[in-house]
Amino acid sequence: MTPSPERRRELLSTAAEVFAAQGYNATTVRRIADEAGMLAGSLYYHFDSKESMVDEILSTFLNELWAGYDEVLGAGLGPRETVEALVTESFREIDRHRAAVAIYQKESKHLATQPRFRYLSESQGRFERAWLGALERGVAEGVFRADLDIRLAYRFLRDTVWVAASWYRPGGRHSPEEIARQYLSMVLDGITPREGRTRRDRTEDTTTVRPS
C-alpha cells in the first residue's frame, strides 16, 4: 500500500520541527518517530533515511521560494518595487516554511558539501545574483543612493529578513505582508519622521525658555 501524500506531509512537518529545534546531526529517526507518535520502524515505511527527509524539506521550500522569486523577477518591475516584492515573497515563505528556513540557515553550509545537496550552493549563488542585480539596477537608475555598497546592502537585507524565522510564528497578530511592509518602511525610509525632525527636536522647541 502506498503511503498517502497527506500523511507524508504531516511526517515531514514533524521532522522539520525536530530538525529545526535539535539540529540535523543530533536528530535521530527514533526521535522523529516519537514526535509523530509511531514506531521508528514504521517511519522507514515512508522514508528510507533522515537524509531523505531533510532533502525533501529543503528542496520543497526552495522550489516554492524560486517559483515566487521568478515571478517577481519576470514581472518587469522597477528596482525598488522588485526589492519590495522580493522581501514580501520572502516573508510569505517564512510563513509557509518557517522550520525549513531555520534548517537551511543552520545546516546548509554543512549539507552542501555532500553531492546530494549540491543544489543548496547553487541556490545560494542564484539568490545572491537576484538581489545584487536589483540593487545594482537601482543604483544605476538613481533609485538608490549612488554611494550604496550594494554587497553590504544585500547582506543587510538578507540577514534582516531571514533571521525573522527565529521568532516568527504563523497565525500571529501580523500577516507576513504586514511584517514585510514594516520592514521595508524601516529599511527604505528609515525610522525617523519623514519631515526630518525627531520628536525630541519638537519637544525641545516647546520647552526651551526663551528670553523675554
Coordinates of C-alpha atoms in Angstrom, one line a residue:
M1 CA 0.0 0.0 0.0
T2 CA 1.4 3.4 -1.0
P3 CA 1.6 6.0 1.9
S4 CA -0.8 8.9 1.4
P5 CA 0.6 12.3 0.4
E6 CA -1.2 13.8 3.4
R7 CA 0.5 11.5 5.9
R8 CA 3.8 12.1 4.2
R9 CA 3.4 15.9 4.5
E10 CA 2.4 15.5 8.2
L11 CA 5.6 13.5 8.9
L12 CA 7.8 15.9 7.1
S13 CA 6.3 18.8 9.0
T14 CA 7.0 17.0 12.3
A15 CA 10.6 16.1 11.1
A16 CA 11.2 19.8 10.1
E17 CA 10.3 21.0 13.6
V18 CA 12.6 18.5 15.2
F19 CA 15.5 19.2 12.8
A20 CA 15.0 23.0 13.4
A21 CA 15.0 22.6 17.2
Q22 CA 17.7 20.0 17.7
G23 CA 19.9 20.3 14.6
Y24 CA 20.3 17.7 11.8
N25 CA 23.2 15.7 13.3
A26 CA 21.6 15.5 16.8
T27 CA 18.2 14.3 15.5
T28 CA 17.6 10.6 15.2
V29 CA 14.9 8.7 13.3
R30 CA 13.6 7.4 16.6
R31 CA 13.1 11.0 17.9
I32 CA 11.2 12.0 14.8
A33 CA 9.1 8.8 15.1
D34 CA 8.4 9.5 18.8
E35 CA 7.2 13.1 17.9
A36 CA 5.0 11.6 15.2
G37 CA 3.5 9.0 17.6
M38 CA 4.8 6.0 15.7
L39 CA 7.5 3.3 15.9
A40 CA 10.9 4.1 14.3
G41 CA 10.5 1.1 12.0
S42 CA 7.2 2.4 10.8
L43 CA 8.8 5.7 9.7
Y44 CA 11.0 3.8 7.3
Y45 CA 7.8 2.8 5.5
H46 CA 7.6 6.4 4.4
F47 CA 11.3 7.5 4.2
D48 CA 14.5 5.5 3.8
S49 CA 16.6 7.8 6.0
K50 CA 16.6 11.1 7.8
E51 CA 18.7 12.4 4.9
S52 CA 15.8 11.8 2.6
M53 CA 13.5 13.7 4.9
V54 CA 15.7 16.8 5.2
D55 CA 16.3 16.7 1.5
E56 CA 12.6 16.8 0.7
I57 CA 12.0 19.5 3.3
L58 CA 14.7 21.8 1.9
S59 CA 14.0 21.1 -1.8
T60 CA 10.3 21.8 -1.3
F61 CA 11.0 25.1 0.4
L62 CA 13.5 26.2 -2.2
N63 CA 11.3 25.2 -5.1
E64 CA 8.4 27.3 -3.8
L65 CA 10.8 30.2 -3.0
W66 CA 12.1 30.2 -6.5
A67 CA 8.6 29.9 -8.0
G68 CA 7.7 33.2 -6.2
Y69 CA 11.1 34.9 -6.9
D70 CA 11.0 34.0 -10.6
E71 CA 7.5 35.5 -10.9
V72 CA 8.8 38.7 -9.2
L73 CA 11.9 38.9 -11.4
G74 CA 10.0 38.3 -14.6
A75 CA 7.3 41.0 -13.8
G76 CA 9.3 43.9 -15.3
L77 CA 9.1 45.9 -12.0
G78 CA 11.3 48.8 -11.2
P79 CA 14.3 48.3 -8.8
R80 CA 12.6 49.5 -5.7
E81 CA 9.4 47.6 -6.5
T82 CA 11.5 44.5 -7.2
V83 CA 13.2 44.7 -3.8
E84 CA 9.8 45.3 -2.1
A85 CA 8.3 42.3 -3.8
L86 CA 11.3 40.0 -3.0
V87 CA 11.1 41.0 0.7
T88 CA 7.3 40.3 0.7
E89 CA 7.8 37.0 -1.0
S90 CA 10.5 36.1 1.5
F91 CA 8.2 36.7 4.4
R92 CA 5.5 34.6 2.8
E93 CA 7.9 31.7 2.5
I94 CA 8.9 32.1 6.2
D95 CA 5.2 31.9 7.0
R96 CA 4.8 28.7 4.9
H97 CA 8.1 27.1 5.8
R98 CA 9.4 28.6 9.0
A99 CA 11.1 25.3 10.2
A100 CA 12.7 24.7 6.8
V101 CA 14.1 28.2 6.7
A102 CA 15.7 27.6 10.2
I103 CA 17.1 24.3 8.9
Y104 CA 18.5 26.0 5.8
Q105 CA 20.2 28.7 7.9
K106 CA 21.8 26.2 10.3
E107 CA 22.6 23.3 8.1
S108 CA 23.0 24.3 4.5
K109 CA 26.8 25.0 4.7
H110 CA 27.4 21.6 6.1
L111 CA 24.9 19.7 3.9
A112 CA 26.1 21.4 0.7
T113 CA 29.4 19.5 1.0
Q114 CA 27.5 16.4 0.1
P115 CA 26.7 15.7 -3.6
R116 CA 23.1 15.1 -2.8
F117 CA 22.7 18.6 -1.5
R118 CA 24.8 20.5 -4.2
Y119 CA 21.6 22.3 -5.1
L120 CA 21.9 24.3 -1.9
S121 CA 25.1 26.1 -3.0
E122 CA 23.6 26.6 -6.5
S123 CA 20.5 28.2 -5.0
Q124 CA 22.6 30.4 -2.8
G125 CA 24.5 31.8 -5.8
R126 CA 21.3 32.3 -7.7
F127 CA 19.8 34.1 -4.7
E128 CA 22.7 36.4 -4.4
R129 CA 22.7 37.3 -8.1
A130 CA 19.0 38.1 -7.9
W131 CA 19.3 40.5 -5.0
L132 CA 22.5 42.1 -6.2
G133 CA 21.0 42.6 -9.7
A134 CA 18.1 44.5 -8.3
L135 CA 20.3 46.7 -6.1
E136 CA 22.8 47.4 -8.9
R137 CA 19.9 48.4 -11.2
G138 CA 18.5 50.7 -8.5
V139 CA 21.9 52.5 -8.2
A140 CA 22.3 52.8 -11.9
E141 CA 18.8 54.3 -12.3
G142 CA 19.2 56.7 -9.4
V143 CA 16.5 54.9 -7.3
F144 CA 19.1 54.0 -4.6
R145 CA 22.0 56.2 -3.4
A146 CA 25.0 56.4 -5.6
D147 CA 27.3 55.7 -2.7
L148 CA 25.5 52.5 -1.7
D149 CA 27.7 49.5 -1.1
I150 CA 25.4 47.0 -2.8
R151 CA 27.1 43.9 -1.4
L152 CA 26.8 45.3 2.2
A153 CA 23.2 46.3 1.5
Y154 CA 22.5 42.8 0.1
R155 CA 23.9 41.1 3.3
F156 CA 21.9 43.5 5.5
L157 CA 18.6 42.9 3.7
R158 CA 19.2 39.1 3.6
D159 CA 20.1 38.8 7.2
T160 CA 17.4 41.2 8.4
V161 CA 14.7 39.3 6.6
W162 CA 15.6 35.7 7.1
V163 CA 16.5 36.0 10.8
A164 CA 12.8 36.5 11.3
A165 CA 12.4 32.7 11.1
S166 CA 13.9 32.5 14.6
W167 CA 10.9 34.4 16.1
Y168 CA 8.1 34.4 13.6
R169 CA 5.1 32.1 14.3
P170 CA 2.4 31.5 11.7
G171 CA -1.0 32.8 12.7
G172 CA 0.3 35.7 14.8
R173 CA -1.0 39.2 15.1
H174 CA 0.7 40.4 11.9
S175 CA 0.4 38.8 8.5
P176 CA 3.6 38.2 6.6
E177 CA 2.6 41.0 4.2
E178 CA 2.2 43.5 7.1
I179 CA 5.6 42.5 8.6
A180 CA 7.2 42.9 5.2
R181 CA 5.6 46.4 4.9
Q182 CA 7.0 47.4 8.2
Y183 CA 10.5 46.0 7.4
L184 CA 10.5 47.8 4.1
S185 CA 9.4 51.1 5.7
M186 CA 12.4 50.9 8.1
V187 CA 14.9 49.7 5.5
L188 CA 13.9 52.0 2.7
D189 CA 12.6 55.1 4.5
G190 CA 14.4 54.9 7.9
I191 CA 12.9 55.2 11.3
T192 CA 13.0 59.0 11.8
P193 CA 10.0 61.2 10.9
R194 CA 9.7 62.0 7.2
E195 CA 9.8 65.7 7.8
G196 CA 13.4 65.2 9.1
R197 CA 12.6 66.3 12.7
T198 CA 12.5 63.9 15.7
R199 CA 10.1 64.1 18.5
R200 CA 12.9 65.2 20.7
D201 CA 13.6 68.1 18.4
R202 CA 10.0 69.2 18.6
T203 CA 9.9 68.8 22.4
E204 CA 13.0 70.9 22.8
D205 CA 11.4 73.6 20.7
T206 CA 8.4 73.8 23.0
T207 CA 10.3 73.5 26.4
T208 CA 13.2 75.8 25.8
V209 CA 12.9 79.0 27.9
R210 CA 13.2 81.9 25.5
P211 CA 14.5 85.3 26.7
S212 CA 11.8 87.9 27.2

